[in-house]
mmCIF file of C-alpha atoms in Angstrom:
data_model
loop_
_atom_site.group_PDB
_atom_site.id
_atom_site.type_symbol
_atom_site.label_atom_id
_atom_site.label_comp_id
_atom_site.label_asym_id
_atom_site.label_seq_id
_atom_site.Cartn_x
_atom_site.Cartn_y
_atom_site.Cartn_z
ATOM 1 C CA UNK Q 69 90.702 101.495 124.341
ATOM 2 C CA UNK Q 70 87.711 99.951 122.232
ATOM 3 C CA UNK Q 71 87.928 96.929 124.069
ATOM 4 C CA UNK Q 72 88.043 98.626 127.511
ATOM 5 C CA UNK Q 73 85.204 100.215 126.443
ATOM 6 C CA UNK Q 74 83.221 96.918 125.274
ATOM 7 C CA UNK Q 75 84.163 95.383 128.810
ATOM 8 C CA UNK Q 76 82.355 98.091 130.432
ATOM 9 C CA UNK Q 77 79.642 98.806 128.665
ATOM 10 C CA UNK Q 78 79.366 94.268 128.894
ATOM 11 C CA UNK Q 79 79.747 94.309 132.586
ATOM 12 C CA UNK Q 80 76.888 97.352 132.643
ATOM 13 C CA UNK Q 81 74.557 95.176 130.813
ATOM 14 C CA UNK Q 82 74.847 92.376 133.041
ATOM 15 C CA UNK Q 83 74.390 94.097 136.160
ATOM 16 C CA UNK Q 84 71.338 96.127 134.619
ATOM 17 C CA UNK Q 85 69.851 92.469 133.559
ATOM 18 C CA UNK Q 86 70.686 91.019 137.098
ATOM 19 C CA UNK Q 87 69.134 94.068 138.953
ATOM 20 C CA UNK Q 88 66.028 93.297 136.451
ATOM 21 C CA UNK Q 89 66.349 89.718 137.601
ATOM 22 C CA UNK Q 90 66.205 90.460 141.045
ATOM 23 C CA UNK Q 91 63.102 92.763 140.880
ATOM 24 C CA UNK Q 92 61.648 90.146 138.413
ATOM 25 C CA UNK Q 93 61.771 87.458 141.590
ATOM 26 C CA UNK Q 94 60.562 89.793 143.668
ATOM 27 C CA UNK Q 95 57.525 90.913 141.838
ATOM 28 C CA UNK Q 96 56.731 86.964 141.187
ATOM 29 C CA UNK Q 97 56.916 86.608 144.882
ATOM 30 C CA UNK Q 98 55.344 89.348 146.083
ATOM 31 C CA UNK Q 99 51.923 88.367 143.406
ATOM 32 C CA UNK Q 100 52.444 85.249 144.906
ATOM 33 C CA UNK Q 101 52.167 86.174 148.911
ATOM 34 C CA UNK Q 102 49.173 88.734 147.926
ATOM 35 C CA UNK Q 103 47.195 85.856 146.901
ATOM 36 C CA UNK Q 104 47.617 83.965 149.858
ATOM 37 C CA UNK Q 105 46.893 86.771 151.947
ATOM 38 C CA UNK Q 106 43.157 87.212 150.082
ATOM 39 C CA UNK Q 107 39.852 87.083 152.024
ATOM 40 C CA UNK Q 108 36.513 87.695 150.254
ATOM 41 C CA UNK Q 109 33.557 88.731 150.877
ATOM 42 C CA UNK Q 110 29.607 88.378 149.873
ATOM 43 C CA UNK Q 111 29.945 91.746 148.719
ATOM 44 C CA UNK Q 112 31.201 92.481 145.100
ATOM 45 C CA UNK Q 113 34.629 94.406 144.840
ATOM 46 C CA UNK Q 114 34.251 95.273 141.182
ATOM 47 C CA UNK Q 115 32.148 98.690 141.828
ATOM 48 C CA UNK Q 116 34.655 99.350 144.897
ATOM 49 C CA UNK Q 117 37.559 99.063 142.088
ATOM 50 C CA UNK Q 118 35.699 101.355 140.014
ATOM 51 C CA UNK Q 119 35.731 104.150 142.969
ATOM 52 C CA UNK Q 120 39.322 103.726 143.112
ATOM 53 C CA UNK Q 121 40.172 103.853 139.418
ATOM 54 C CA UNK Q 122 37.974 106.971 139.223
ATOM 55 C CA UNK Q 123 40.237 108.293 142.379
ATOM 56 C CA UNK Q 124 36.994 108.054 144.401
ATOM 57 C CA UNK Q 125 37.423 108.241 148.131
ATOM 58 C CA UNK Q 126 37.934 104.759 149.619
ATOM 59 C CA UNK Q 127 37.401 103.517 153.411
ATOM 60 C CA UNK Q 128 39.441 101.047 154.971
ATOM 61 C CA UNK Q 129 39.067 99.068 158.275
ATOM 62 C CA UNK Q 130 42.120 98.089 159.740
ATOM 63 C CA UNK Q 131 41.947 95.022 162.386
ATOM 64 C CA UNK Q 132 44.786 93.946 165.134
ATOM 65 C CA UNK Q 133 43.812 90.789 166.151
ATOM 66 C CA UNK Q 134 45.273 89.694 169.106
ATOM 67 C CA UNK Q 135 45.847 85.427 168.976
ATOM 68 C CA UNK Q 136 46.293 84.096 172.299
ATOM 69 C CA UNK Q 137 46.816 80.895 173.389
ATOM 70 C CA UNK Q 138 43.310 78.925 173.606
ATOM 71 C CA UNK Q 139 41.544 82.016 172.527
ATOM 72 C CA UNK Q 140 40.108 82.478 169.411
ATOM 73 C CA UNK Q 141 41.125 85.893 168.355
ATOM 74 C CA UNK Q 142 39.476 89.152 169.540
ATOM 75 C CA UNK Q 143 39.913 92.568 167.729
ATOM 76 C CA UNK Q 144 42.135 94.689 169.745
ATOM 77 C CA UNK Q 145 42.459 97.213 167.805
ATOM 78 C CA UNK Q 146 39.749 98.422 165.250
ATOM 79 C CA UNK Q 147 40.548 101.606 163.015
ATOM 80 C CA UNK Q 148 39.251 103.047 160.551
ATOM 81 C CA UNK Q 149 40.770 105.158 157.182
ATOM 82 C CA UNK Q 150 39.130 107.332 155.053
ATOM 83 C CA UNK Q 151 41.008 108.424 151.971
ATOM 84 C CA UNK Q 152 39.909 111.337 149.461
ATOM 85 C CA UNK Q 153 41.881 111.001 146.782
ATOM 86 C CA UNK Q 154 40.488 114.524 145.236
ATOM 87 C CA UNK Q 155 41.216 116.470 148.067
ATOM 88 C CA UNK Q 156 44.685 114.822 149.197
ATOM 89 C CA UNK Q 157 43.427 114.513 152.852
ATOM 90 C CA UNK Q 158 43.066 111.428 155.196
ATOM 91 C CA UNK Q 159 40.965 111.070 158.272
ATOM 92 C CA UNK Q 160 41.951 108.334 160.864
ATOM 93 C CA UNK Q 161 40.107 107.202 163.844
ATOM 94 C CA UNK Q 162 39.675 104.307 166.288
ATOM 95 C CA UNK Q 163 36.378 102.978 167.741
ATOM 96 C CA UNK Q 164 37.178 101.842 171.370
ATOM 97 C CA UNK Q 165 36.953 97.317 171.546
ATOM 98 C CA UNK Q 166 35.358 97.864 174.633
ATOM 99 C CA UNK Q 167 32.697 99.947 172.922
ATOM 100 C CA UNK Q 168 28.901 97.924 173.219
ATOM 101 C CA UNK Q 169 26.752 97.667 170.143
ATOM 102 C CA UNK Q 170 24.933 95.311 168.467
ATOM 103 C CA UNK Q 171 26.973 92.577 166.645
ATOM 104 C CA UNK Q 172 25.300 92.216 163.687
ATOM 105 C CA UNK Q 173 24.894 88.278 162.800
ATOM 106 C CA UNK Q 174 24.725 87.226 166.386
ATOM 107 C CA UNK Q 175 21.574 89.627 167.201
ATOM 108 C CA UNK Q 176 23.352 90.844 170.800
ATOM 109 C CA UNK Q 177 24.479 93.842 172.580
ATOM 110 C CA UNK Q 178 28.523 92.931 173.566
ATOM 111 C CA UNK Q 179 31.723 94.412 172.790
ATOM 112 C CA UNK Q 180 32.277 95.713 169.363
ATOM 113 C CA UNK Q 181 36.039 93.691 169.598
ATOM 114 C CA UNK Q 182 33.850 90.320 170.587
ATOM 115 C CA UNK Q 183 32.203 90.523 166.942
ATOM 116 C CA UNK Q 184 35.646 88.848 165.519
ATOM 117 C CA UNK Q 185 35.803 85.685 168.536
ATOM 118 C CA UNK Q 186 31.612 85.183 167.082
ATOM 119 C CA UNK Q 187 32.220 85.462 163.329
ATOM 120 C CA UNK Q 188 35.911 86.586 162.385
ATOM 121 C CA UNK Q 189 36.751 89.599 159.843
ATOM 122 C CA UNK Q 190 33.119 89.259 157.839
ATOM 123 C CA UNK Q 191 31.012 89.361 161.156
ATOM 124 C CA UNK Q 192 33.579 92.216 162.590
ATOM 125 C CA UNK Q 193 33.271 94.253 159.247
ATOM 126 C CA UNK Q 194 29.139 93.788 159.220
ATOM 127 C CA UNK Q 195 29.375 95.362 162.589
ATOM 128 C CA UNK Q 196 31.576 98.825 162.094
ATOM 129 C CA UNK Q 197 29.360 99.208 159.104
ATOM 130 C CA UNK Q 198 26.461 99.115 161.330
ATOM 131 C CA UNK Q 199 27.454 101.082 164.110
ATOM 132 C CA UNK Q 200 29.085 103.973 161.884
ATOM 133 C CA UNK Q 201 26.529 103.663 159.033
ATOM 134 C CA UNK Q 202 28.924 103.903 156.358
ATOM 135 C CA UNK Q 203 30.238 100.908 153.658
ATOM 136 C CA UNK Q 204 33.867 99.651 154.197
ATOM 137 C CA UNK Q 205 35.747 99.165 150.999
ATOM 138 C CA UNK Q 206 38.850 97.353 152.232
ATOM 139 C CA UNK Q 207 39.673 95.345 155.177
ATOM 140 C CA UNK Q 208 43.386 94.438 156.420
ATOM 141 C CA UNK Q 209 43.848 92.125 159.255
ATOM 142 C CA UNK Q 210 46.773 91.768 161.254
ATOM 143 C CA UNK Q 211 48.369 89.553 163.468
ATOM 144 C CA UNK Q 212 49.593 91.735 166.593
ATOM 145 C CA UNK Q 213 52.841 89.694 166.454
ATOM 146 C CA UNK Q 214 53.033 90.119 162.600
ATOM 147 C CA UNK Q 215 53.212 93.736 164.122
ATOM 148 C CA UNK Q 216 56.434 93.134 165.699
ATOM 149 C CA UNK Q 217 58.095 91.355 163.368
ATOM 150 C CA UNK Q 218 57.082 93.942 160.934
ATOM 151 C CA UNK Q 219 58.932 96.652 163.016
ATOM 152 C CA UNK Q 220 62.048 95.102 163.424
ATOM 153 C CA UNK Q 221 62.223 94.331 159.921
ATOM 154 C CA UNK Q 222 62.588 98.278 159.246
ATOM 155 C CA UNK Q 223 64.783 98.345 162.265
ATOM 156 C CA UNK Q 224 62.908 100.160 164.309
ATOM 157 C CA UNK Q 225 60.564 103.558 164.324
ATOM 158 C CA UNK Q 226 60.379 106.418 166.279
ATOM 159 C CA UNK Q 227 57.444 108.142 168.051
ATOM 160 C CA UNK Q 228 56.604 111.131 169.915
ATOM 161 C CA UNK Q 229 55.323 109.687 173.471
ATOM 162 C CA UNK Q 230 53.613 112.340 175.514
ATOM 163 C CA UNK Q 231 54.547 111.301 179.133
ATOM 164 C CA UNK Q 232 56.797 108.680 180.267
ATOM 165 C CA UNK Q 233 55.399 105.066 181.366
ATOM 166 C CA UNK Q 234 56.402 101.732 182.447
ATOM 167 C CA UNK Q 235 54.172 98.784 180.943
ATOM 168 C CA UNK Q 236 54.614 94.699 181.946
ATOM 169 C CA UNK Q 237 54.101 92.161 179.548
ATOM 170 C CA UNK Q 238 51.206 89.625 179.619
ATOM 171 C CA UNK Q 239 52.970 86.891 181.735
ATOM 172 C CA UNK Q 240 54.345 89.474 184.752
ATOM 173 C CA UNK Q 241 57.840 88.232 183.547
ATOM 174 C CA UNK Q 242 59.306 91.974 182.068
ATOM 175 C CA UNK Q 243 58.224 95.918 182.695
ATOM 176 C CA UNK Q 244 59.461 97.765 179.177
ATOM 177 C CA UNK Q 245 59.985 101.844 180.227
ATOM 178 C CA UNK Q 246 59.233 104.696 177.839
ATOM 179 C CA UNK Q 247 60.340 108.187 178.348
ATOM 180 C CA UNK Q 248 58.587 111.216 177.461
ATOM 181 C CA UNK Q 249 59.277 112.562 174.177
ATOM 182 C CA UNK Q 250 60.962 111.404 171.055
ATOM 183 C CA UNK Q 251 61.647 107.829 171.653
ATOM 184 C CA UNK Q 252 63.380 104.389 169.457
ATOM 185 C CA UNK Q 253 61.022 101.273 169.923
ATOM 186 C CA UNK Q 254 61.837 97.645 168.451
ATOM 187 C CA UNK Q 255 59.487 95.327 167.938
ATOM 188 C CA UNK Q 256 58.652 93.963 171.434
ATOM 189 C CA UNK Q 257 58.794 97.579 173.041
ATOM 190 C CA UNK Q 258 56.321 99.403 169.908
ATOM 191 C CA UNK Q 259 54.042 96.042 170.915
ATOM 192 C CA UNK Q 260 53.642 97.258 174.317
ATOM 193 C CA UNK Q 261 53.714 100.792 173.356
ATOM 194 C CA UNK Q 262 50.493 100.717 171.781
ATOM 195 C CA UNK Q 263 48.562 98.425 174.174
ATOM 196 C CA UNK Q 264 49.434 100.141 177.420
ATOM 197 C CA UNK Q 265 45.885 101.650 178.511
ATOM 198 C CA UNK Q 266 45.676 101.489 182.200
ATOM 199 C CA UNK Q 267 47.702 104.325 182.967
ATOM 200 C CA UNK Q 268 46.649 106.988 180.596
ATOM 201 C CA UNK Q 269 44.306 109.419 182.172
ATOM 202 C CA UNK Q 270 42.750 109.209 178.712
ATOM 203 C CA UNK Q 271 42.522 105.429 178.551
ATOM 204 C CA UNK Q 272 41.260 103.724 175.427
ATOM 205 C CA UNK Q 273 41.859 107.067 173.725
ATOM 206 C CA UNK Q 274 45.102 107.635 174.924
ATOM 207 C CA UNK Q 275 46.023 104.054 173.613
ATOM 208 C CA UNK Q 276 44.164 104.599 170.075
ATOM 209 C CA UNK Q 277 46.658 107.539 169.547
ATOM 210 C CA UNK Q 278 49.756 105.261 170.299
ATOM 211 C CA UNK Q 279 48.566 102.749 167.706
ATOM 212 C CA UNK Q 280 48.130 105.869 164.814
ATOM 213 C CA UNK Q 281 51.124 106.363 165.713
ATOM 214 C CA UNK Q 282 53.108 103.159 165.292
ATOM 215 C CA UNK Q 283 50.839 103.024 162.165
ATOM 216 C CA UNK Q 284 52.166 106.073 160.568
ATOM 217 C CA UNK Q 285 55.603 105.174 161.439
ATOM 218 C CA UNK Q 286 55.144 102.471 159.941
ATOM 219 C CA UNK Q 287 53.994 103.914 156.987
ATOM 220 C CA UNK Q 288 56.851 106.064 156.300
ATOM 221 C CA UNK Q 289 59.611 103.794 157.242
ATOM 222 C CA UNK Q 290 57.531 101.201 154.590
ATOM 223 C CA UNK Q 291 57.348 103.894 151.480
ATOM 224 C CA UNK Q 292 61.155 104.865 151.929
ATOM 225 C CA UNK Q 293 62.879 103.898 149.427
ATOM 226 C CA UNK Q 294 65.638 101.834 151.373
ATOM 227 C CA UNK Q 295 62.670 99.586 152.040
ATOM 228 C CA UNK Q 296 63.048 97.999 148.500
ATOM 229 C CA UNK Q 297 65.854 96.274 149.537
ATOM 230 C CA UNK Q 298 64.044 94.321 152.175
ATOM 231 C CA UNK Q 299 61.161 93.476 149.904
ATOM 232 C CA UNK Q 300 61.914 89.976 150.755
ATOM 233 C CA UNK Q 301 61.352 90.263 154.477
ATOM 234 C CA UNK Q 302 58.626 92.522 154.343
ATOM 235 C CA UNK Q 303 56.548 90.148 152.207
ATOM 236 C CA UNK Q 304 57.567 87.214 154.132
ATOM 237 C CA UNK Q 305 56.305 88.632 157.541
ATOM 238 C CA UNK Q 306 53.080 90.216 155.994
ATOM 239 C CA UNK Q 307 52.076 86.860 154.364
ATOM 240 C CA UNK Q 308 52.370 85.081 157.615
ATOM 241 C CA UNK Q 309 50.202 87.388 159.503
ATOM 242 C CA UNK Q 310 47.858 89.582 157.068
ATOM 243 C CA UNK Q 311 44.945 88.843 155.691
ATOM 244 C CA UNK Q 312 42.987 91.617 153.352
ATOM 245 C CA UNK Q 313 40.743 91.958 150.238
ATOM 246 C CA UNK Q 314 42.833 93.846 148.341
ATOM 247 C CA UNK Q 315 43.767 92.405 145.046
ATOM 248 C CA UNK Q 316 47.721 92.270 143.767
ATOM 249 C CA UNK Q 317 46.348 95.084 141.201
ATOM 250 C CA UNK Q 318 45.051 97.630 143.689
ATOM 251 C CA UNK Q 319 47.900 97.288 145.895
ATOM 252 C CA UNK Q 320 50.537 98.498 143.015
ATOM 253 C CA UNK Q 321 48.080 101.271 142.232
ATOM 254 C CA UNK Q 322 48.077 102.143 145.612
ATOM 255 C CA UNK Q 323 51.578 102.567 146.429
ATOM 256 C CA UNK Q 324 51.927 104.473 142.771
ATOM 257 C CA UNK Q 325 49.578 107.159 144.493
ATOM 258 C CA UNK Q 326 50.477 107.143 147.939
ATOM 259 C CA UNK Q 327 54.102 106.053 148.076
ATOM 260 C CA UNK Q 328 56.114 109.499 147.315
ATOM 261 C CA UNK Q 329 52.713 111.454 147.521
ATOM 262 C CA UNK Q 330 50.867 110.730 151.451
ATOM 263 C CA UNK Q 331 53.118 112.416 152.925
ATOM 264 C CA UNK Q 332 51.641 115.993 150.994
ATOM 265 C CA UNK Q 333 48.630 114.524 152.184
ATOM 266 C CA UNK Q 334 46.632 116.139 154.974
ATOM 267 C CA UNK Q 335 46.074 114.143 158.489
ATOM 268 C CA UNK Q 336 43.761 114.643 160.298
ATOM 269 C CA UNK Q 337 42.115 111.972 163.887
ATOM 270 C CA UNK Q 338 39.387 112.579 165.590
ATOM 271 C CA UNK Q 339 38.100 110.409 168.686
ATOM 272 C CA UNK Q 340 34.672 108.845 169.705
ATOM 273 C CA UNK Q 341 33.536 110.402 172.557
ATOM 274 C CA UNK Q 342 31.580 107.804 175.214
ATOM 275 C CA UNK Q 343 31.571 107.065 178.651
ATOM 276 C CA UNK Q 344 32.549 103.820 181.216
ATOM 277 C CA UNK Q 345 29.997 101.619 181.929
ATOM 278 C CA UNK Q 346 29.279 98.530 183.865
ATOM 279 C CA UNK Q 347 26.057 96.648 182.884
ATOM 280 C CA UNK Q 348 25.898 93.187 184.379
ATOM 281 C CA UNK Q 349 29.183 93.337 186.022
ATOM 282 C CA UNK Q 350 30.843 93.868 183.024
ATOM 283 C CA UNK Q 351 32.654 97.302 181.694
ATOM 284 C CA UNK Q 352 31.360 98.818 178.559
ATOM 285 C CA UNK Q 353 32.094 102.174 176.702
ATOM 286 C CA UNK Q 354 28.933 103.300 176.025
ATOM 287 C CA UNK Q 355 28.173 105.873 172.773
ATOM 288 C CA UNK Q 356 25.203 107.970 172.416
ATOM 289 C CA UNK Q 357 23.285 107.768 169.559
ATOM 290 C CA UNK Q 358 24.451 111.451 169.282
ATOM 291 C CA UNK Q 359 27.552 110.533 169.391
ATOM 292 C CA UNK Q 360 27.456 108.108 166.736
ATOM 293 C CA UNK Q 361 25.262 110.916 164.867
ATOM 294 C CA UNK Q 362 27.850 112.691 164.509
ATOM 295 C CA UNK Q 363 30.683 110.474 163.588
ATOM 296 C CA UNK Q 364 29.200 109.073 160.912
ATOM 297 C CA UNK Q 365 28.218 112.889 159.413
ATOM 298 C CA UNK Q 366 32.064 113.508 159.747
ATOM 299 C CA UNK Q 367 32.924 110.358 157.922
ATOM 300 C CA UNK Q 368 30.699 111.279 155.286
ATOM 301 C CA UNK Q 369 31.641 114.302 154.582
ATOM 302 C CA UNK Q 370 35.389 113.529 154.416
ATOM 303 C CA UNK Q 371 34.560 110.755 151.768
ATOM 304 C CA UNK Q 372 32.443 112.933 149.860
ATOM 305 C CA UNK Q 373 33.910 116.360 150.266
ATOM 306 C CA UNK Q 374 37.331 116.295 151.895
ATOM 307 C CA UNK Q 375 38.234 118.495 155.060
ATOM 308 C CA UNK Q 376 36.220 121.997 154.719
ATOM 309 C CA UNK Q 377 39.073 124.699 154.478
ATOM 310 C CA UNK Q 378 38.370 127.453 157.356
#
């Protein structure tokens, strides 16, 4: 009996010190990916880590770059997250690429998703500050195709489409088809998805709410805890095709905080309101100074104050 006993409680030990192993690796590897995914910046991080260590609210700017063949990379999708930690809430938006303002290092009036092709992630980043007025604290780029990849490592997600839609791909070669309502996408199929804008009545809008979407689907499928097991593939597709300033240390205090606790978290989007525009031949979404006004008074008042309670 005693030495059934010893054989177990042996054999229980070694699989507790290979699980360790295992995570051991996996920690080493994912510190390791992190800092080749690091970008900095001129400006400091060390009083942005102090906001976030004093569960300050934090902004993030969250870039899809879209690398095509011969071109150097243009933003196509630009969004932006403000997290109070205090107040448990989150406010997501988009600012339309096609939206004109002045890029800020080239000293011209162009597309706010053109800023990126003239001066990469600092020169995009320098712009959304200027046109919303507001400090970004954190910046992750991604690859569009890192996108895909990333989906089909979690085998899939599932979104809420509100009308059904047919969308081509970029070479005319293959139309993808999404019904109405609660729908499975794969990689390729969430790719197109979230870029289809032409036949939304709501256009750029309607295509900013697909990408929240695949975002927060995303998001959930990431913080579950089956993900663990496919820590390995996760970190090998984000190092390939993310780029970000935040540190190895602020990304494991981050998921501490968010991973079992965004979903208590309160979501709210709001949208840019602008209007089509063709200056010189060329189309524009145009934003009042209004407008911008009063997205910036929004923002603030999330990161200072939360959402007010009516």
């Amino acid at each position: 009996m005693k030495k059934i006993l010893y054989t177990s409680i042996a054999v229980s030990v070694m699989l507790l010190l290979i699980t360790v192993g295992y995570f051991y690796n996996q920690y080493k590897l994912v510190e390791k990916t992190v800092g080749e995914m690091q970008i900095s910046f001129d400006k400091d991080n060390n009083s942005i880590r102090e906001k976030v260590k004093k569960s300050e609210s934090v902004l993030f700017l969250l870039l899809g770059i879209g690398d095509r063949p011969g071109d150097p990379g243009r933003a196509d999708s630009i969004m932006c997250i403000s997290v109070n930690q205090t107040d448990k809430s989150i406010l997501m938006f988009n600012i339309p690429r096609d939206t004109r303002t002045e890029i800020i290092g080239k000293g011209i009036q162009d597309k706010i998703n053109h800023s990126y092709a003239y001066g990469r992630t600092e020169m995009t980043k320098n712009t959304v500050e200027h046109f919303l007025g507001q400090s970004i604290d954190y910046v992750v780029q991604i690859n569009m195709q890192g996108m895909r990849q990333l989906v089909d490592t979690f085998d899939g997600i599932e979104v809420e489409n509100a009308f059904a839609f047919s969308q081509g791909d970029e070479l005319g070669q293959q139309t993808y088809h999404f019904d109405k309502g609660l729908i499975q996408l794969d990689g390729e199929r969430a790719l197109h998805y979230s870029r289809m804008r032409k036949k939304d009545p709501r256009g750029d809008l309607g295509r900013n709410e697909r990408q929240r979407q695949v975002l927060q689907a995303l998001v959930q499928k990431a913080t579950a805890f089956s993900s663990v097991l496919k820590i390995k593939e996760v970190v090998g597709v984000l190092g390939e095709n993310i780029k970000t300033n935040i540190s190895f240390e602020e990304m494991k205090f981050f998921y501490s905080q968010f991973a079992k606790e965004w979903k208590n978290y309160d979501i709210e989007t709001m949208e840019i309101k602008g209007n089509d525009k063709t200056i010189d031949g060329i189309y524009y979404y145009t934003v009042s100074d209004e407008e911008r006004e009063n997205i910036a008074d929004r923002l603030e008042e999330h990161l200072n104050s939360g959402f007010v309670k009516k």
